[in-house]
């Protein structure tokens, strides 16, 4: 049987060791009682799986295609004939929404010169929607591209995150 004093000493040594061995970087934030956490390794793992599916099989409809055709629900905050914006289901900031084109472009690196007007429109919608969402103090725009960019859904999408101070470098 371990005495209380011995357990405290062992606990002081073991807990940091176990934590160091099992550490996974996380994005974490708690504001106003709401927590925003996402594991960096989870996002990278999702990106690796998505990249393999993209490379070795016929592309399946993405979650974004299903949002566009309304077969799954989303909290849509903007919509026009070229794109939609909706709240991220796993936010990493108090305000986190996505802007996606109706045209299926798997990756930014696969966009063509003829998509320039659409790409500009997506950024304009991101800016206007950020204003409506109260992000007057600033926000971050992120576009993940491919496996090394941690893209987990192969349908071009713009993340708009704000409502807190962002850190640098991002990741």
XYZ file of C-alpha atoms in Angstrom:
171
model
C 0.000 0.000 0.000
C 1.271 3.441 -0.916
C 1.216 6.035 1.794
C -0.324 9.350 1.119
C 3.067 11.132 1.243
C 4.724 8.603 -1.073
C 1.841 8.845 -3.538
C 2.165 12.630 -3.666
C 5.875 12.343 -4.481
C 5.262 9.688 -7.134
C 2.324 11.657 -8.551
C 4.513 14.762 -8.839
C 7.038 12.763 -10.864
C 4.671 10.607 -12.929
C 1.998 13.076 -13.996
C 4.409 15.413 -15.838
C 6.137 12.377 -17.404
C 2.866 10.863 -18.636
C 1.691 14.263 -19.869
C 4.945 14.777 -21.774
C 4.685 11.355 -23.409
C 1.064 11.793 -24.473
C 1.110 15.489 -25.398
C -0.768 16.500 -28.523
C -0.773 20.165 -29.472
C -4.243 21.712 -29.207
C -5.765 24.970 -30.149
C -7.646 25.989 -27.034
C -9.558 29.011 -25.904
C -12.236 29.659 -23.340
C -14.263 32.851 -23.535
C -17.496 33.654 -21.807
C -17.878 30.065 -20.597
C -17.573 28.665 -24.133
C -14.569 26.526 -24.996
C -12.925 26.371 -28.409
C -10.557 23.410 -28.765
C -9.247 21.517 -31.744
C -6.333 19.104 -31.745
C -3.660 19.948 -34.300
C -2.944 16.241 -34.839
C -6.663 15.496 -35.375
C -6.807 18.048 -38.191
C -3.608 16.671 -39.752
C -4.954 13.105 -39.536
C -8.217 14.185 -41.208
C -6.175 15.898 -43.934
C -4.104 12.750 -44.532
C -7.246 10.615 -44.876
C -8.901 13.146 -47.195
C -5.763 13.381 -49.370
C -5.583 9.595 -49.704
C -9.258 9.399 -50.675
C -8.752 12.176 -53.215
C -5.731 10.424 -54.720
C -6.824 6.774 -54.719
C -10.566 6.727 -55.234
C -13.395 8.466 -56.970
C -14.167 11.645 -55.059
C -17.326 11.227 -53.008
C -19.707 14.100 -52.369
C -18.190 16.207 -49.606
C -19.955 17.505 -46.539
C -19.965 20.892 -48.288
C -21.717 19.488 -51.387
C -24.347 18.094 -49.037
C -24.745 21.492 -47.362
C -25.096 23.115 -50.784
C -27.811 20.666 -51.892
C -29.471 21.036 -48.458
C -29.300 17.281 -47.741
C -27.647 18.150 -44.419
C -28.423 21.238 -42.345
C -26.089 24.141 -41.683
C -26.384 27.472 -39.914
C -26.244 29.529 -43.120
C -25.496 33.211 -42.521
C -25.114 34.349 -46.144
C -26.200 32.960 -49.497
C -26.142 34.101 -53.121
C -25.936 32.489 -56.553
C -22.124 32.025 -56.323
C -21.486 30.985 -52.721
C -22.751 30.441 -49.198
C -21.351 31.228 -45.746
C -22.188 29.166 -42.676
C -20.979 28.722 -39.109
C -18.258 26.122 -38.483
C -19.579 23.185 -36.442
C -16.248 22.975 -34.561
C -15.308 26.612 -34.005
C -11.802 27.583 -32.891
C -12.810 31.171 -32.155
C -15.914 32.943 -30.835
C -16.820 33.741 -34.462
C -15.839 31.075 -36.997
C -17.595 30.692 -40.305
C -16.797 29.248 -43.717
C -17.371 30.701 -47.168
C -17.639 28.115 -49.951
C -18.282 28.444 -53.675
C -21.233 26.679 -55.260
C -18.861 25.632 -58.041
C -16.861 22.617 -56.916
C -13.184 23.519 -56.870
C -11.383 20.841 -54.832
C -8.339 22.952 -53.881
C -7.212 26.537 -54.320
C -4.215 25.183 -56.241
C -6.654 23.614 -58.734
C -8.503 26.861 -59.406
C -8.096 28.219 -62.924
C -7.499 31.745 -64.137
C -11.137 31.809 -65.231
C -12.094 31.415 -61.521
C -10.486 34.745 -60.577
C -13.770 36.640 -60.389
C -15.311 33.912 -58.206
C -12.272 33.864 -55.890
C -12.516 37.645 -55.481
C -16.225 37.319 -54.768
C -15.523 34.762 -52.007
C -13.140 37.188 -50.301
C -15.619 40.042 -50.680
C -18.338 37.911 -49.082
C -15.921 36.966 -46.268
C -15.242 40.680 -45.630
C -18.902 41.722 -45.696
C -20.011 38.795 -43.528
C -17.226 39.519 -41.024
C -18.608 43.068 -40.717
C -22.133 41.765 -40.119
C -20.749 39.300 -37.537
C -19.215 42.200 -35.571
C -15.544 41.580 -36.351
C -14.613 45.278 -36.596
C -11.416 44.696 -34.571
C -10.104 42.239 -37.157
C -10.202 38.587 -38.096
C -8.122 35.863 -39.687
C -8.794 34.302 -43.090
C -7.381 30.836 -43.755
C -7.470 28.648 -46.852
C -5.976 25.192 -46.343
C -4.644 23.580 -49.523
C -3.765 19.899 -49.841
C -2.340 17.408 -47.389
C 0.516 19.592 -46.122
C -1.892 22.501 -45.744
C -4.115 20.266 -43.539
C -7.067 20.436 -45.944
C -9.602 17.905 -44.655
C -12.472 18.638 -47.074
C -11.670 18.754 -50.786
C -14.027 21.585 -51.678
C -12.410 25.005 -51.582
C -13.423 26.847 -48.423
C -12.369 29.986 -46.622
C -12.259 29.979 -42.814
C -13.033 33.341 -41.217
C -12.192 33.452 -37.508
C -12.391 36.310 -35.065
C -13.704 37.651 -31.807
C -10.374 37.130 -30.004
C -6.709 38.004 -30.381
C -5.079 35.623 -32.849
C -1.531 34.400 -32.189
C 1.375 34.196 -34.606
C 2.652 32.063 -36.173
C -0.611 30.239 -36.832
C 0.703 26.723 -37.004
